[in-house]
């Protein structure tokens, strides 16, 4: 922390609080006149006022490679957005001096963006037009505060909320969106738009599930054939320059880009370049006459890297090395989900191994032992899907995955698997498919499924979706990712990620499939989903989310609507005041 | 039929068939090399060939107000689209003479677009480059044939399928999409894009649910205050010029625009201009402490026209008259769904009526008797939602609705209500919410519902959606709208409509919410959902629908994807060959 930060943030907060108000009025205790999403942790605005934003408003800020572009962006937005709220904010307008400037102070300009970085900020906007102040410990906290400021500006000519103080920081350090760019391809611009919207929601990790069995779009300098042969085509690849653009864009928006090269399963696309290292590649995924447990893949298409082939590791070393160079992020996601026994069993060399009393779990452990230490040697913390330890059939001995270097991402079995992970001493990232899978509830993509041919009157079940029903924003908002954990266990939950698998998604539905549902998680993980009394605050959140969704749309993000405009304009009129008993 | 049509269509078809092939090879019996959606009824292409489309290709056609713009449009499309199929069609290319022209012959240029119009056409594309021929009885059939032709052109330089003959006509005469523009507003351009995409899918009725309790966007010359006060704002209205543009666009695309002014329920928005004619307007929809059956509305917001007030009918006469002038369509949809007893019971004048032994059904019958004859006098056939006869509580005596002037649109209870309608001698339009409601499965929009606050591990049910799960394209495709009917009863089923209610839809999701699921219904109602052996053909349809969805996207319609691109490129590899038993 540099010396010109006079107060520690908490001391400073108390000081400002004492200046502004004798009793704190949390925004949820009154009809919220201004909508900030996610809701700040501490928000004091005893007398809601708005003052003009000067047409020559400026932001003063220290210079920083990533912060300066963000300041420029937010300044331009404040001056030009002229947002028209759906409901006129219930504030008193004062025609005193307009706000001329926001002074941004950052105590530590050098801390890189990494897990656990301090994202706190404090924002004061005086009522008399004197300079607003935004203080943050890091560049990354400053960006969070700038976003909050931007949401406090509206109207044409522009007004800004005044007489307020905000002290804010996230509950959970890891708040992400996972996107699968293998099953269907997204253009670089789609990913940039996603990252920009994430930043506006104070989400900080873009978990990029880059490769899978369907395509390998990542161009790796040392292994160019993987993309050349395994991508969907030259126009559906991500070059090193593309990646740099995405990573830099992420840094300028406070969003880390966490790459996942899924392996050893989900690697069918690798076989286009290296058929010799992929077991069961390009086979029909569920051969006629076999039972479900004997299928070759969790879904079409097939392919698992062969842990017995030394060439596998030659290529992997290049893949991992290149990926670590292209992605400065210190978390590295190595996949390890859904090892399907039938696939490995279909390979002759593995058959020999198994007939000599080898097991599939040994095979996976061999694979992990041959890759994990190398990833760690590159100063990475390795994220795996929970399967690597929790799969019913194929899993490694926990001893090979030291908890200080390993994080497990949970997706099955709701809070139960989160509990199993943290109870074993591992840190967890929560992506429960029951709550956080954004693709669920849109039916299934399998091409010839007799389930579809049901007679009228039969139960439509989940509509053919394994993880249906659709996860509504309320389902996401209300999920408590530390449900059922002890206080100590809860500390090992780093945060959560909503996930969009792309079997039935591509750029045509990217925005509405993700937004505003990812916003729901963003608030729950930033400031929680409950009010001061501990009650779930989804009703109050509805009105703010309507405004926020609308603001996202006007900012160019095609978020889907959650209510008729009539409900938005008539707050409370679309509520229930009692449980449904109809 | 004009005299220059030498053969009747069926004779002509047989003649051409005998020229082209000795044995008909239906496209489904071979791997379909060209994708036409919906699949034509008779499609003979014994030796799949493609020939160049001449860069100076032309279409010769009789002049007609609506057909000529369509011909111009399809000519431009054929010359400039240069569609790149996802899978290279398995055809033999012949470099003989390119196709120079398509000769379009229409035997009857004067029949207007109305229910039951002949939409048949026959298309021949010779293999030697001599002129292709498209014959149709009507302008509207000609448009169907032009669309089919357009889907047989691809590539750059353009190729066209050749050596083929198609004879085509729809199974069902009424094939529609219903869109609700009251709960959320759509721009005129959104509606035009919808109509254009409908035309490309050979859908022929845009059922426009224009007004409801939430907003009244339709500007009526005789009752301008309804929109001036009841719309969401001046920029969210449909002026008479807008309507003319939409209706004319529909005619040029072979799509009838069927207006619905929902009444007497779903009329809360009318109260902004005429509070005196609306019972229970602007009330909280489900007052605290009341039971579900005593609520005021099926959903927020409230308002039913008061059948006891004579002023109601003065205004209605203007509304109906203006609507009939603006919409030449001979079907008129008068709503009549979801009469909620609590709403009418909340009105003092109705309370008096009821206390004098009047019933709510009498009230509805009074309303129908005061409006139905006037609509009929304007040469309209009246479409009502099924509720008017089938509601459990509030319904009219069938004697007041003569079947020759009344059509019922069914939405509850799957095939059972279709059966009840046709068994009573009425014609039916099928919009079963179990199969055809496109909004279902996205959760509920109610703002404060304790259902959302479920603990982890509890059943998520339909995800809060009353009509969940999501209706997949397969669910829609496989639904047989005459299920359980006798042959005679089935003749009374005019067709079907998929419906998008807009509680949680607006322009940001219009395209992907409707497409390609409406395409699934389009084919099922045009040429059926079964192959020659009577088996459901959803597996074969998957591959064609992938191509068709992609072509729609390149034509500017943001249809959602149904599979990973990998599945599209590897036909059959994403199928199952056995029922799921996992």
Coordinates of N, CA and C in Angstrom, one line a residue, chain B residues 320 330 332 368 371-384 400-402 404-406:
Chain B
X320 N -63.9 -2.3 -33.4 CA -64.1 -3.4 -34.3 C -64.1 -2.9 -35.8
X330 N -60.2 -11.9 -43.5 CA -61.6 -12.2 -43.2 C -61.8 -13.0 -41.9
X332 N -61.4 -12.7 -37.9 CA -61.2 -11.7 -36.9 C -61.2 -12.4 -35.6
X368 N -71.1 -11.3 -25.8 CA -70.9 -12.0 -27.1 C -72.1 -11.6 -28.1
X371 N -71.6 -8.2 -29.7 CA -70.4 -8.0 -30.5 C -70.3 -8.9 -31.7
X372 N -70.5 -10.2 -31.4 CA -70.4 -11.2 -32.5 C -71.2 -10.9 -33.7
X373 N -72.5 -10.5 -33.6 CA -73.2 -10.2 -34.9 C -72.6 -9.1 -35.6
X374 N -72.1 -8.1 -34.9 CA -71.5 -6.9 -35.6 C -70.3 -7.4 -36.4
X375 N -69.4 -8.2 -35.7 CA -68.2 -8.6 -36.4 C -68.6 -9.4 -37.7
X376 N -69.6 -10.3 -37.5 CA -70.1 -11.1 -38.6 C -70.6 -10.2 -39.7
X377 N -71.3 -9.2 -39.4 CA -71.9 -8.3 -40.4 C -70.8 -7.6 -41.2
X378 N -69.6 -7.6 -40.7 CA -68.5 -7.0 -41.5 C -67.8 -8.1 -42.4
X379 N -68.5 -9.2 -42.6 CA -68.0 -10.3 -43.4 C -66.8 -10.9 -42.8
X380 N -66.9 -11.1 -41.5 CA -65.8 -11.8 -40.8 C -66.2 -13.1 -40.2
X381 N -65.3 -14.1 -40.2 CA -65.5 -15.3 -39.4 C -64.8 -15.0 -38.1
X382 N -65.4 -15.3 -37.0 CA -64.9 -14.9 -35.7 C -64.1 -16.0 -35.1
X383 N -62.9 -15.8 -34.7 CA -62.1 -16.7 -34.0 C -62.1 -16.4 -32.5
X384 N -62.4 -17.3 -31.7 CA -62.4 -17.1 -30.2 C -61.4 -18.2 -29.6
X400 N -75.4 -19.5 -29.4 CA -75.2 -18.1 -29.8 C -74.0 -18.0 -30.7
X401 N -73.3 -19.1 -30.9 CA -72.1 -19.1 -31.8 C -72.3 -20.1 -32.9
X402 N -72.9 -19.7 -34.0 CA -73.1 -20.7 -35.1 C -71.7 -21.1 -35.7
X404 N -70.7 -22.1 -38.5 CA -70.3 -21.6 -39.8 C -69.6 -20.3 -39.7
X405 N -69.8 -19.6 -38.6 CA -69.2 -18.3 -38.5 C -68.2 -18.2 -37.3
X406 N -67.9 -19.3 -36.7 CA -67.1 -19.4 -35.5 C -66.0 -20.4 -35.6

